[in-house]
Each structure stands twice: as C-alpha cells, then as structure tokens.
C-alpha cells in the first residue's frame, strides 16, 4: 500500500511515516524541509528504501501517477484528514506528547514540567495516537512503554535539538 503523508516532517507526520515504514508500507512524504527539525527528521526516514520525498504536492503529481489505491494523510489546523478510495475521515488531534514535539509551544524548564503538563492535560502519547489513527494499516502490537520511558525519550529529543 502507498500512503502519502503531508506534511511528513511535522512531528505528528514524522511519527505516521515512521510507523508505516516499520510496517513495510511505501510512504510518499510531502514537506518543504524548511528548518533544522525537518532536516533532522528527514535523516531518520529518508534512508528507508520505501520512502520517497517531494517538496510539494505538485512535484509528486508531476513525477508519479496515482494508482487509485493510495491513502492520503493530511495534517493541519489540529486535525488529521485521511482519504482512501472508499471514504474520507477527519480526526481531531488531542493534546499530544512524544519525541520531537514542539517544546517552544510550552514553557517546560525541566522534565517534571513536561510530566505535569501530560498529567494535567491528559495528553496522549503520539505513538498511541498514530496507532489508533491508522488501525487497519498498523497491525504490529508493541509492548506498552511506561510514561517515564516516554517522557525520557521526549526530553532526549529536545536536548538533541538544542545542540543542533
């Protein structure tokens, strides 16, 4: 199956791409790569032979034909739009946390601040959100990670971006 993800290097789009690639799907990412975060995320999925990147939708349309069985995943304005040949679905994005989340939107000074925000907002881990978002495309069941492991991974990504 071919899945087109736009924007593919938005932090949620990246997680969608990563999960689909791990499941062996062909992913076409559309994103202009306009900052260091996008460039860094490209390095994680761009080497996968099932991933192809285009800067704009028109670039993809000029170079590839739609097979009719493509699934489109568009992320914008707090919603995810999933389009298949049979239906279109829109899903509201809840408060999310996870690796590569945009920390500038919050004033977290320590890991404890992040954990407190997660508990107060009842934020959902981005990986769990992606798995429920695309259940028929994501079939692998991973062991449940603890909140502490997820907070640690999220914080490590923030520290990595500070060094870049």
PDB file of C-alpha atoms in Angstrom, residues 18-163:
ATOM      1  CA  UNK A  18       7.907   6.048  10.833  1.00  0.00           C
ATOM      2  CA  UNK A  19       5.152   3.617  11.838  1.00  0.00           C
ATOM      3  CA  UNK A  20       4.032   2.980   8.264  1.00  0.00           C
ATOM      4  CA  UNK A  21       7.615   2.344   7.160  1.00  0.00           C
ATOM      5  CA  UNK A  22       8.142  -0.058  10.053  1.00  0.00           C
ATOM      6  CA  UNK A  23       5.098  -1.961   8.818  1.00  0.00           C
ATOM      7  CA  UNK A  24       6.625  -2.184   5.319  1.00  0.00           C
ATOM      8  CA  UNK A  25       4.341   0.275   3.544  1.00  0.00           C
ATOM      9  CA  UNK A  26       5.532   2.597   0.794  1.00  0.00           C
ATOM     10  CA  UNK A  27       5.393   6.173   2.072  1.00  0.00           C
ATOM     11  CA  UNK A  28       5.495   9.324  -0.009  1.00  0.00           C
ATOM     12  CA  UNK A  29       6.328  12.287   2.178  1.00  0.00           C
ATOM     13  CA  UNK A  30       5.477  15.812   1.115  1.00  0.00           C
ATOM     14  CA  UNK A  31       7.179  18.608   3.032  1.00  0.00           C
ATOM     15  CA  UNK A  32       9.385  21.567   2.086  1.00  0.00           C
ATOM     16  CA  UNK A  33      12.126  20.894   4.729  1.00  0.00           C
ATOM     17  CA  UNK A  34      12.316  24.468   5.906  1.00  0.00           C
ATOM     18  CA  UNK A  35      14.085  24.168   9.268  1.00  0.00           C
ATOM     19  CA  UNK A  36      16.658  22.142  11.222  1.00  0.00           C
ATOM     20  CA  UNK A  37      13.982  19.929  12.804  1.00  0.00           C
ATOM     21  CA  UNK A  38      12.593  18.912   9.395  1.00  0.00           C
ATOM     22  CA  UNK A  39      16.105  18.231   8.137  1.00  0.00           C
ATOM     23  CA  UNK A  40      16.888  16.079  11.175  1.00  0.00           C
ATOM     24  CA  UNK A  41      13.640  14.107  10.891  1.00  0.00           C
ATOM     25  CA  UNK A  42      14.351  13.517   7.195  1.00  0.00           C
ATOM     26  CA  UNK A  43      17.590  11.800   8.215  1.00  0.00           C
ATOM     27  CA  UNK A  44      15.604   9.213  10.205  1.00  0.00           C
ATOM     28  CA  UNK A  45      13.196   8.148   7.451  1.00  0.00           C
ATOM     29  CA  UNK A  46      14.867   9.382   4.264  1.00  0.00           C
ATOM     30  CA  UNK A  47      17.236   6.427   4.079  1.00  0.00           C
ATOM     31  CA  UNK A  48      14.422   3.882   4.023  1.00  0.00           C
ATOM     32  CA  UNK A  49      14.015   2.478   0.506  1.00  0.00           C
ATOM     33  CA  UNK A  50      10.210   2.569   0.923  1.00  0.00           C
ATOM     34  CA  UNK A  51      10.263   6.332   1.477  1.00  0.00           C
ATOM     35  CA  UNK A  52      10.160   8.942  -1.258  1.00  0.00           C
ATOM     36  CA  UNK A  53      10.185  12.684  -0.573  1.00  0.00           C
ATOM     37  CA  UNK A  54       8.733  15.580  -2.540  1.00  0.00           C
ATOM     38  CA  UNK A  55       8.839  19.236  -1.536  1.00  0.00           C
ATOM     39  CA  UNK A  56       5.305  19.972  -2.822  1.00  0.00           C
ATOM     40  CA  UNK A  57       2.213  18.014  -3.864  1.00  0.00           C
ATOM     41  CA  UNK A  58       2.614  19.316  -7.414  1.00  0.00           C
ATOM     42  CA  UNK A  59       6.118  17.761  -7.557  1.00  0.00           C
ATOM     43  CA  UNK A  60       4.644  14.387  -6.635  1.00  0.00           C
ATOM     44  CA  UNK A  61       1.829  14.749  -9.174  1.00  0.00           C
ATOM     45  CA  UNK A  62       4.332  15.649 -11.919  1.00  0.00           C
ATOM     46  CA  UNK A  63       6.547  12.628 -11.216  1.00  0.00           C
ATOM     47  CA  UNK A  64       4.149   9.877 -10.153  1.00  0.00           C
ATOM     48  CA  UNK A  65       0.770   8.567 -11.200  1.00  0.00           C
ATOM     49  CA  UNK A  66      -1.869   7.923  -8.558  1.00  0.00           C
ATOM     50  CA  UNK A  67      -2.550   4.206  -8.529  1.00  0.00           C
ATOM     51  CA  UNK A  68      -6.072   4.725  -7.203  1.00  0.00           C
ATOM     52  CA  UNK A  69      -5.254   2.766  -4.079  1.00  0.00           C
ATOM     53  CA  UNK A  70      -3.205   5.494  -2.411  1.00  0.00           C
ATOM     54  CA  UNK A  71      -4.133   6.643   1.051  1.00  0.00           C
ATOM     55  CA  UNK A  72      -3.611  10.321   1.826  1.00  0.00           C
ATOM     56  CA  UNK A  73      -2.885  11.585   5.326  1.00  0.00           C
ATOM     57  CA  UNK A  74      -3.030  15.397   5.678  1.00  0.00           C
ATOM     58  CA  UNK A  75      -2.238  17.098   8.981  1.00  0.00           C
ATOM     59  CA  UNK A  76      -3.292  20.699   9.555  1.00  0.00           C
ATOM     60  CA  UNK A  77      -5.094  23.002  11.962  1.00  0.00           C
ATOM     61  CA  UNK A  78      -5.489  20.478  14.762  1.00  0.00           C
ATOM     62  CA  UNK A  79      -6.956  17.774  12.527  1.00  0.00           C
ATOM     63  CA  UNK A  80      -5.812  14.778  10.557  1.00  0.00           C
ATOM     64  CA  UNK A  81      -7.614  14.054   7.295  1.00  0.00           C
ATOM     65  CA  UNK A  82      -7.399  10.512   5.939  1.00  0.00           C
ATOM     66  CA  UNK A  83      -8.591   9.910   2.385  1.00  0.00           C
ATOM     67  CA  UNK A  84      -8.934   6.461   0.829  1.00  0.00           C
ATOM     68  CA  UNK A  85     -10.703   5.429  -2.354  1.00  0.00           C
ATOM     69  CA  UNK A  86     -13.757   4.481  -0.260  1.00  0.00           C
ATOM     70  CA  UNK A  87     -14.040   7.315   2.264  1.00  0.00           C
ATOM     71  CA  UNK A  88     -12.693  10.469   3.848  1.00  0.00           C
ATOM     72  CA  UNK A  89     -12.275  10.772   7.599  1.00  0.00           C
ATOM     73  CA  UNK A  90     -11.297  13.743   9.766  1.00  0.00           C
ATOM     74  CA  UNK A  91      -9.890  13.199  13.239  1.00  0.00           C
ATOM     75  CA  UNK A  92      -9.427  15.895  15.872  1.00  0.00           C
ATOM     76  CA  UNK A  93      -5.895  15.897  17.299  1.00  0.00           C
ATOM     77  CA  UNK A  94      -5.921  15.734  21.113  1.00  0.00           C
ATOM     78  CA  UNK A  95      -3.165  17.117  23.363  1.00  0.00           C
ATOM     79  CA  UNK A  96      -0.154  15.011  22.383  1.00  0.00           C
ATOM     80  CA  UNK A  97       3.339  14.484  23.696  1.00  0.00           C
ATOM     81  CA  UNK A  98       6.266  12.483  22.419  1.00  0.00           C
ATOM     82  CA  UNK A  99       9.583  12.603  20.685  1.00  0.00           C
ATOM     83  CA  UNK A 100      10.130  15.688  18.522  1.00  0.00           C
ATOM     84  CA  UNK A 101       7.142  17.587  19.936  1.00  0.00           C
ATOM     85  CA  UNK A 102       7.460  21.358  19.521  1.00  0.00           C
ATOM     86  CA  UNK A 103       8.621  22.329  23.019  1.00  0.00           C
ATOM     87  CA  UNK A 104       8.645  26.053  22.157  1.00  0.00           C
ATOM     88  CA  UNK A 105       4.843  25.970  22.379  1.00  0.00           C
ATOM     89  CA  UNK A 106       5.237  25.299  26.110  1.00  0.00           C
ATOM     90  CA  UNK A 107       7.462  26.643  28.862  1.00  0.00           C
ATOM     91  CA  UNK A 108       8.965  23.394  30.116  1.00  0.00           C
ATOM     92  CA  UNK A 109      12.134  24.032  32.071  1.00  0.00           C
ATOM     93  CA  UNK A 110      12.540  20.516  33.490  1.00  0.00           C
ATOM     94  CA  UNK A 111      11.299  17.007  32.799  1.00  0.00           C
ATOM     95  CA  UNK A 112       8.951  17.362  35.746  1.00  0.00           C
ATOM     96  CA  UNK A 113       7.205  20.273  33.992  1.00  0.00           C
ATOM     97  CA  UNK A 114       6.599  18.073  30.962  1.00  0.00           C
ATOM     98  CA  UNK A 115       5.258  15.240  33.095  1.00  0.00           C
ATOM     99  CA  UNK A 116       2.953  17.616  34.997  1.00  0.00           C
ATOM    100  CA  UNK A 117       1.583  19.032  31.720  1.00  0.00           C
ATOM    101  CA  UNK A 118       0.962  15.496  30.413  1.00  0.00           C
ATOM    102  CA  UNK A 119      -0.985  14.572  33.523  1.00  0.00           C
ATOM    103  CA  UNK A 120      -2.947  17.844  33.693  1.00  0.00           C
ATOM    104  CA  UNK A 121      -4.000  17.846  30.046  1.00  0.00           C
ATOM    105  CA  UNK A 122      -4.379  14.059  29.859  1.00  0.00           C
ATOM    106  CA  UNK A 123      -2.126  14.202  26.827  1.00  0.00           C
ATOM    107  CA  UNK A 124      -1.883  11.125  24.638  1.00  0.00           C
ATOM    108  CA  UNK A 125       1.458   9.684  23.563  1.00  0.00           C
ATOM    109  CA  UNK A 126       1.911  10.420  19.846  1.00  0.00           C
ATOM    110  CA  UNK A 127       2.756   6.775  19.062  1.00  0.00           C
ATOM    111  CA  UNK A 128      -0.517   5.609  20.633  1.00  0.00           C
ATOM    112  CA  UNK A 129      -2.422   8.277  18.711  1.00  0.00           C
ATOM    113  CA  UNK A 130      -0.878   7.157  15.414  1.00  0.00           C
ATOM    114  CA  UNK A 131      -1.678   3.504  16.122  1.00  0.00           C
ATOM    115  CA  UNK A 132      -5.341   4.299  16.772  1.00  0.00           C
ATOM    116  CA  UNK A 133      -5.456   6.745  13.863  1.00  0.00           C
ATOM    117  CA  UNK A 134      -4.468   4.149  11.285  1.00  0.00           C
ATOM    118  CA  UNK A 135      -5.557   0.857  12.872  1.00  0.00           C
ATOM    119  CA  UNK A 136      -6.067  -1.048   9.643  1.00  0.00           C
ATOM    120  CA  UNK A 137      -2.601  -0.050   8.409  1.00  0.00           C
ATOM    121  CA  UNK A 138      -0.707  -0.521  11.644  1.00  0.00           C
ATOM    122  CA  UNK A 139      -1.007  -4.097  12.788  1.00  0.00           C
ATOM    123  CA  UNK A 140       2.056  -4.556  14.942  1.00  0.00           C
ATOM    124  CA  UNK A 141       1.420  -4.652  18.712  1.00  0.00           C
ATOM    125  CA  UNK A 142       4.331  -3.294  20.694  1.00  0.00           C
ATOM    126  CA  UNK A 143       4.829  -3.725  24.416  1.00  0.00           C
ATOM    127  CA  UNK A 144       3.384  -0.855  26.392  1.00  0.00           C
ATOM    128  CA  UNK A 145       6.069   1.606  27.401  1.00  0.00           C
ATOM    129  CA  UNK A 146       5.910   3.353  30.728  1.00  0.00           C
ATOM    130  CA  UNK A 147       5.161   7.071  30.997  1.00  0.00           C
ATOM    131  CA  UNK A 148       8.639   7.569  32.450  1.00  0.00           C
ATOM    132  CA  UNK A 149      10.332   5.976  29.396  1.00  0.00           C
ATOM    133  CA  UNK A 150       8.267   8.119  27.044  1.00  0.00           C
ATOM    134  CA  UNK A 151       8.989  11.335  28.946  1.00  0.00           C
ATOM    135  CA  UNK A 152      12.699  10.449  28.926  1.00  0.00           C
ATOM    136  CA  UNK A 153      12.691   9.848  25.151  1.00  0.00           C
ATOM    137  CA  UNK A 154      10.789  13.084  24.544  1.00  0.00           C
ATOM    138  CA  UNK A 155      13.252  15.030  26.689  1.00  0.00           C
ATOM    139  CA  UNK A 156      16.290  13.476  24.937  1.00  0.00           C
ATOM    140  CA  UNK A 157      14.962  14.704  21.584  1.00  0.00           C
ATOM    141  CA  UNK A 158      14.590  18.229  22.989  1.00  0.00           C
ATOM    142  CA  UNK A 159      18.189  18.162  24.222  1.00  0.00           C
ATOM    143  CA  UNK A 160      19.387  16.911  20.825  1.00  0.00           C
ATOM    144  CA  UNK A 161      17.603  19.764  19.049  1.00  0.00           C
ATOM    145  CA  UNK A 162      19.156  22.302  21.443  1.00  0.00           C
ATOM    146  CA  UNK A 163      22.595  21.102  20.331  1.00  0.00           C
TER     147      UNK A 163
END
